[in-house]
PDB file of C-alpha atoms in Angstrom:
ATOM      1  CA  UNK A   1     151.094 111.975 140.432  1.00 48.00           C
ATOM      2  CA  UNK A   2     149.829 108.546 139.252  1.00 50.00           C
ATOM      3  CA  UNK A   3     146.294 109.372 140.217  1.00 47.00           C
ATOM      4  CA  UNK A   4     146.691 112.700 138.195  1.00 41.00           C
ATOM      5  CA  UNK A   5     147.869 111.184 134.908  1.00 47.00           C
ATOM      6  CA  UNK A   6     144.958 108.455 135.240  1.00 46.00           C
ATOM      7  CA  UNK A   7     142.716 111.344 135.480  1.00 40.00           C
ATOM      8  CA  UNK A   8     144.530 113.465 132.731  1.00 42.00           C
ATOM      9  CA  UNK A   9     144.140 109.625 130.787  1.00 47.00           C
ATOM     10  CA  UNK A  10     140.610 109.782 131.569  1.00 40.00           C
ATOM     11  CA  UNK A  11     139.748 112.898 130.509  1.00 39.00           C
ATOM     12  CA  UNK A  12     141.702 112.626 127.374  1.00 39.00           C
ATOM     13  CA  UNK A  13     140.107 109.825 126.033  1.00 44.00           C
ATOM     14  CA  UNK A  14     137.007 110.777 127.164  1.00 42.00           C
ATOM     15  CA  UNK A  15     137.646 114.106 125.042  1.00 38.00           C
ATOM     16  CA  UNK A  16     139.109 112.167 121.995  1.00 38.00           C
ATOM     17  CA  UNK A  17     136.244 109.091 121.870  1.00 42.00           C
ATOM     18  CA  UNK A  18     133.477 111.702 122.219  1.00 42.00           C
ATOM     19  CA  UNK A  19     133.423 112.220 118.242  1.00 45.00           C
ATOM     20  CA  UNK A  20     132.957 108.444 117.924  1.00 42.00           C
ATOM     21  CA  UNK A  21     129.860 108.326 120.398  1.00 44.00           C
ATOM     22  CA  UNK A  22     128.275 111.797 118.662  1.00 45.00           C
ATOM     23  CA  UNK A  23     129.157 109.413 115.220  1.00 47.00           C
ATOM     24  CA  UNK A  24     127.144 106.043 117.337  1.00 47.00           C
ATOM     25  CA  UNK A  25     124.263 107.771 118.321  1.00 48.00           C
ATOM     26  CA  UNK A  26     123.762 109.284 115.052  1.00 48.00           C
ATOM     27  CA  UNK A  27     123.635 106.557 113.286  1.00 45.00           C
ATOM     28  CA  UNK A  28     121.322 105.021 115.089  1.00 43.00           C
ATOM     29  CA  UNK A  29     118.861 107.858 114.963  1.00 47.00           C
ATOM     30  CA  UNK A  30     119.485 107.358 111.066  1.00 47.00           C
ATOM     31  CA  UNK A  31     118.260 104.012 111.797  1.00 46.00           C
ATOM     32  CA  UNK A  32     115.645 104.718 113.630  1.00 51.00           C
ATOM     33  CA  UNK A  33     114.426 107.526 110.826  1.00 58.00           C
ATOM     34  CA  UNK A  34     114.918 105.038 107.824  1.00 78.00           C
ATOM     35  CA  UNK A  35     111.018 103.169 108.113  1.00 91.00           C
ATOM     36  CA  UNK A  36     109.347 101.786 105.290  1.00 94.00           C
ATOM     37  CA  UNK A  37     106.863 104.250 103.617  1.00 96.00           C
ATOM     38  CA  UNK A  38     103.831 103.214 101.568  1.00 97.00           C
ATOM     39  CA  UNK A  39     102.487 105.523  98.920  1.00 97.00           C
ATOM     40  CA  UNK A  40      99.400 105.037  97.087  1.00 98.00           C
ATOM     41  CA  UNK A  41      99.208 106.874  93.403  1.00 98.00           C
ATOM     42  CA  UNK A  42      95.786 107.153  92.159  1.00 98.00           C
ATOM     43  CA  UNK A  43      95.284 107.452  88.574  1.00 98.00           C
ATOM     44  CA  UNK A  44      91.338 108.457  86.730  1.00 97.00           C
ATOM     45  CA  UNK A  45      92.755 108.016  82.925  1.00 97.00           C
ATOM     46  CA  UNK A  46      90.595 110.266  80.083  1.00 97.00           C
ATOM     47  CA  UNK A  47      88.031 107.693  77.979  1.00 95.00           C
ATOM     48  CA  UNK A  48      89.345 105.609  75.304  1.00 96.00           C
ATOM     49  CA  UNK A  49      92.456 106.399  76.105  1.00 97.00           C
ATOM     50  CA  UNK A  50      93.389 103.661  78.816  1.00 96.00           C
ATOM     51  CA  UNK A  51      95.543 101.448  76.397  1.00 97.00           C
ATOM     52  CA  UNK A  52      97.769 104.075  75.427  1.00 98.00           C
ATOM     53  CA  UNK A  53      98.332 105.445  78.781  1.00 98.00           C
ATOM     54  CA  UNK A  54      98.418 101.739  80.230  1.00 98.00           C
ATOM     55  CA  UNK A  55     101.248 101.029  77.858  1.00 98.00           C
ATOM     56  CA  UNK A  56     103.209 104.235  78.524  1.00 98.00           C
ATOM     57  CA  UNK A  57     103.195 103.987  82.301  1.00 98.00           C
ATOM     58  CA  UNK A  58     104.431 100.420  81.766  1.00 98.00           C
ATOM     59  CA  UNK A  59     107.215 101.492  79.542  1.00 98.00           C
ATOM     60  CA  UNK A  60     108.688 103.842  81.972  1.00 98.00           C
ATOM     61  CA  UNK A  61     107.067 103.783  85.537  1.00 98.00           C
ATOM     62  CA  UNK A  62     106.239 100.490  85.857  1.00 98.00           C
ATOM     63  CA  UNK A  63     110.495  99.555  84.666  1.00 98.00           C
ATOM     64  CA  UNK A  64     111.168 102.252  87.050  1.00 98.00           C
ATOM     65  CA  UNK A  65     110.180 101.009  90.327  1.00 98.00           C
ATOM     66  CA  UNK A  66     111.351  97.234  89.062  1.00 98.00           C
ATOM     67  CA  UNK A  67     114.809  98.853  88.694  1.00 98.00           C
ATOM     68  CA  UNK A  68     114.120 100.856  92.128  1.00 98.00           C
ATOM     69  CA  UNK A  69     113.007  97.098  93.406  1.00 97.00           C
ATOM     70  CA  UNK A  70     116.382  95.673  92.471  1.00 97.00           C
ATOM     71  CA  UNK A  71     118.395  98.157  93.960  1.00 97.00           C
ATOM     72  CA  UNK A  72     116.224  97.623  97.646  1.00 96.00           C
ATOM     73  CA  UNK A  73     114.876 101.507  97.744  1.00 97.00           C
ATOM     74  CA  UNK A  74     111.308  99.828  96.848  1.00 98.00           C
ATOM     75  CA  UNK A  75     110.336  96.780  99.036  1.00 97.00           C
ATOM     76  CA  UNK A  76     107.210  95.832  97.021  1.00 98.00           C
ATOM     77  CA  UNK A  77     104.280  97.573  95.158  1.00 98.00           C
ATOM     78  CA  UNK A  78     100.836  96.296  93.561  1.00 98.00           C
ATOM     79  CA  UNK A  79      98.973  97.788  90.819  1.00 98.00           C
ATOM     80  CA  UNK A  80      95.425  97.550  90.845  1.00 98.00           C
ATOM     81  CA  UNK A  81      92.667  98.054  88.755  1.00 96.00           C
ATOM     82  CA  UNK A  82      88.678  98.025  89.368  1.00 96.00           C
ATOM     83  CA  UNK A  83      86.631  95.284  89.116  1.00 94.00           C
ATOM     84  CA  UNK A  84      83.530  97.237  88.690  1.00 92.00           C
ATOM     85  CA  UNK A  85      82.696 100.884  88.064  1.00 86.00           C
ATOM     86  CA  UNK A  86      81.503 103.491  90.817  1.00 89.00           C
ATOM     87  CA  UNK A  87      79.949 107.392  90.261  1.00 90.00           C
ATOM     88  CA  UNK A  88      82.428 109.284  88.113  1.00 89.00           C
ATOM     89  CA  UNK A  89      83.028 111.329  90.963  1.00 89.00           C
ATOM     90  CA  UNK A  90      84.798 108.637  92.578  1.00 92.00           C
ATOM     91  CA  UNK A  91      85.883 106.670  89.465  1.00 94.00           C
ATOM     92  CA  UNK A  92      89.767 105.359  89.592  1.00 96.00           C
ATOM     93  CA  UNK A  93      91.863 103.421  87.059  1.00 97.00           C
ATOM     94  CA  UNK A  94      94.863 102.620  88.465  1.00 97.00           C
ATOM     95  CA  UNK A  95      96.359 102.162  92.258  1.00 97.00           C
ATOM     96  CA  UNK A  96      99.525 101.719  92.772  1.00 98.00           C
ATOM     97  CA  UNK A  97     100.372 100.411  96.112  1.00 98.00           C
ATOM     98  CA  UNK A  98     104.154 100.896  96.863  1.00 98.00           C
ATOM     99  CA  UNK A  99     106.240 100.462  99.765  1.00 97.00           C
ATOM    100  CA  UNK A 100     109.558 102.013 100.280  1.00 97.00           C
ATOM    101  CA  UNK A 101     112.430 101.374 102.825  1.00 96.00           C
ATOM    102  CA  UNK A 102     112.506 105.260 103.721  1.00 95.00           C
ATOM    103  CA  UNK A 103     110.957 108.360 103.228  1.00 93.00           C
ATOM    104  CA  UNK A 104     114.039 109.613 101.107  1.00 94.00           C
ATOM    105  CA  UNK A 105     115.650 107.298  98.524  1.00 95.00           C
ATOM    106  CA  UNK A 106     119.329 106.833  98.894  1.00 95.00           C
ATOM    107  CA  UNK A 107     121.728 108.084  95.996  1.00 95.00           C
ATOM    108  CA  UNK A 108     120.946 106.831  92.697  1.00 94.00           C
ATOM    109  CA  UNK A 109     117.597 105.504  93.538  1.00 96.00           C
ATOM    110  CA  UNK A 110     115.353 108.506  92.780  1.00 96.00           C
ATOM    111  CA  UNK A 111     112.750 108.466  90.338  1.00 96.00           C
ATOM    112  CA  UNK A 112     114.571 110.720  88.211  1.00 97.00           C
ATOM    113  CA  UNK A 113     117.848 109.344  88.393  1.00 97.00           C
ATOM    114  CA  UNK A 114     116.538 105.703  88.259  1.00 98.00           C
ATOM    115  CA  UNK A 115     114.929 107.416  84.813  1.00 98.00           C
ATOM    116  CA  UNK A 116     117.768 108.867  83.329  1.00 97.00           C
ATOM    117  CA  UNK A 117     119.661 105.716  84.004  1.00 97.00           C
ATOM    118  CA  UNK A 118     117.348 103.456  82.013  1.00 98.00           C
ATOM    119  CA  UNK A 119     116.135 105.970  79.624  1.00 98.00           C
ATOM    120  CA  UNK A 120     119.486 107.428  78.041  1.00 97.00           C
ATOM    121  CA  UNK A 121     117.260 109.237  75.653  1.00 98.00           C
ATOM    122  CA  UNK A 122     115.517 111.682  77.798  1.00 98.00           C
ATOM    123  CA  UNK A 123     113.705 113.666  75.099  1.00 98.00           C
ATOM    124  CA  UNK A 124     111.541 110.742  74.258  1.00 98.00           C
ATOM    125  CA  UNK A 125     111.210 109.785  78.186  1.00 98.00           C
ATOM    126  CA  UNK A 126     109.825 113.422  78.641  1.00 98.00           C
ATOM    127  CA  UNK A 127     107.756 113.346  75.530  1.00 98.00           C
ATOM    128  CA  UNK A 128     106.514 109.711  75.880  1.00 98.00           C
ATOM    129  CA  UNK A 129     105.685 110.900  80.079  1.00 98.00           C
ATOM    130  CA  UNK A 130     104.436 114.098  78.796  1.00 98.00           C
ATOM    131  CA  UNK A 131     102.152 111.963  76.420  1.00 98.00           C
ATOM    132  CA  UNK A 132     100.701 109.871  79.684  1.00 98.00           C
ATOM    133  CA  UNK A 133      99.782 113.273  81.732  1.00 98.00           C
ATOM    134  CA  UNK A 134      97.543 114.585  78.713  1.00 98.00           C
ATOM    135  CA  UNK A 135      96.115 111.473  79.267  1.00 98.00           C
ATOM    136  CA  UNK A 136      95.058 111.419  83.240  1.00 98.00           C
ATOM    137  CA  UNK A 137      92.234 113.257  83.550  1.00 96.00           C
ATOM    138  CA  UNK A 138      93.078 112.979  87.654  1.00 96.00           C
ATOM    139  CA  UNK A 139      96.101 111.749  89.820  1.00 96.00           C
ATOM    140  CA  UNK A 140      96.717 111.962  93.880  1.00 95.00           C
ATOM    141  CA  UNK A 141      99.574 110.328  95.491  1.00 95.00           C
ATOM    142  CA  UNK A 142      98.980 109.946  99.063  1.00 94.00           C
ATOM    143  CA  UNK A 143     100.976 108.669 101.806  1.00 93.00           C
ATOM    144  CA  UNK A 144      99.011 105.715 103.908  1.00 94.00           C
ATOM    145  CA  UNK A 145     100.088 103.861 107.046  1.00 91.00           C
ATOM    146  CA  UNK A 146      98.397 101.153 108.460  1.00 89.00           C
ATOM    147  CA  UNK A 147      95.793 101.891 111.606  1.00 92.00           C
ATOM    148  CA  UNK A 148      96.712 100.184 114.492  1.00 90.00           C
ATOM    149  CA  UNK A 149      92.860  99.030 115.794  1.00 92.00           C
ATOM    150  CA  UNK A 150      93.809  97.825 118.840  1.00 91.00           C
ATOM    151  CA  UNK A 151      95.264 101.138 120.051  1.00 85.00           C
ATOM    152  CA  UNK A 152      94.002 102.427 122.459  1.00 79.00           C
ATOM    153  CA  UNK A 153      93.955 106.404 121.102  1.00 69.00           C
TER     154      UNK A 153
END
């Protein structure tokens, strides 16, 4: 009887833990999913208009991912600008080099809500953003990774 209850005991907890070790392994899959992404936006901005749309993409984008910095969804990013000029064809403004801690931001970290957080007045956001787009004559974001050379495929 004693060797039936330890194996009733056995199963039991075997049958009540499992939830906990379905919970474990989950997590660390979440884990395991949640790597640092780096985005690239590209911005080609219309002629004579690169102070205005400089200035707007600070006002909002720019306090965006600071505020999406702070909060640890965004781990860095870089804004660059050319030196020199190329062809038209491949002229470019702006790059914005950012890095994220996942793919997905985590509640309250979004773009959006970041932006309605620190823009309460949401008609002059949209207006003011709306303002910026008539001004890019050409925009690409693009996900990048880093190319591991000494791979060997």
């Amino acid at each position: 009887m004693k060797i039936l209850n330890k194996v009733y005991g056995v199963v039991l907890g075997a049958v009540l833990l499992a939830p906990f070790a379905v919970s474990r392994d989950a997590a660390a899959q979440t884990v395991v999913a949640a790597r640092p992404v780096t985005v690239e936006w590209v911005y080609r901005v219309k002629y004579g208009a690169h102070d205005e749309w400089w200035q707007i993409f600070k006002k909002y984008q720019l306090a965006i991912l600071e505020r999406q910095k702070q909060l640890g969804y965004v781990k860095e990013y870089t804004v660059y600008a050319p030196s020199l000029h190329t062809s038209e064809d491949a002229r470019w403004d702006y790059r914005i080099i950012i890095v994220r801690a996942s793919q997905e931001a985590p509640a309250g970290q979004s773009e959006a809500e970041v932006a309605r957080q620190l823009f309460p007045d949401q008609a002059a956001f949209k207006r003011d953003e709306n303002r910026r787009w008539e001004l890019t004559a050409n925009h690409w974001d693009l996900p990048i990774h880093v190319v591991n050379v000494s791979a060997s495929e």
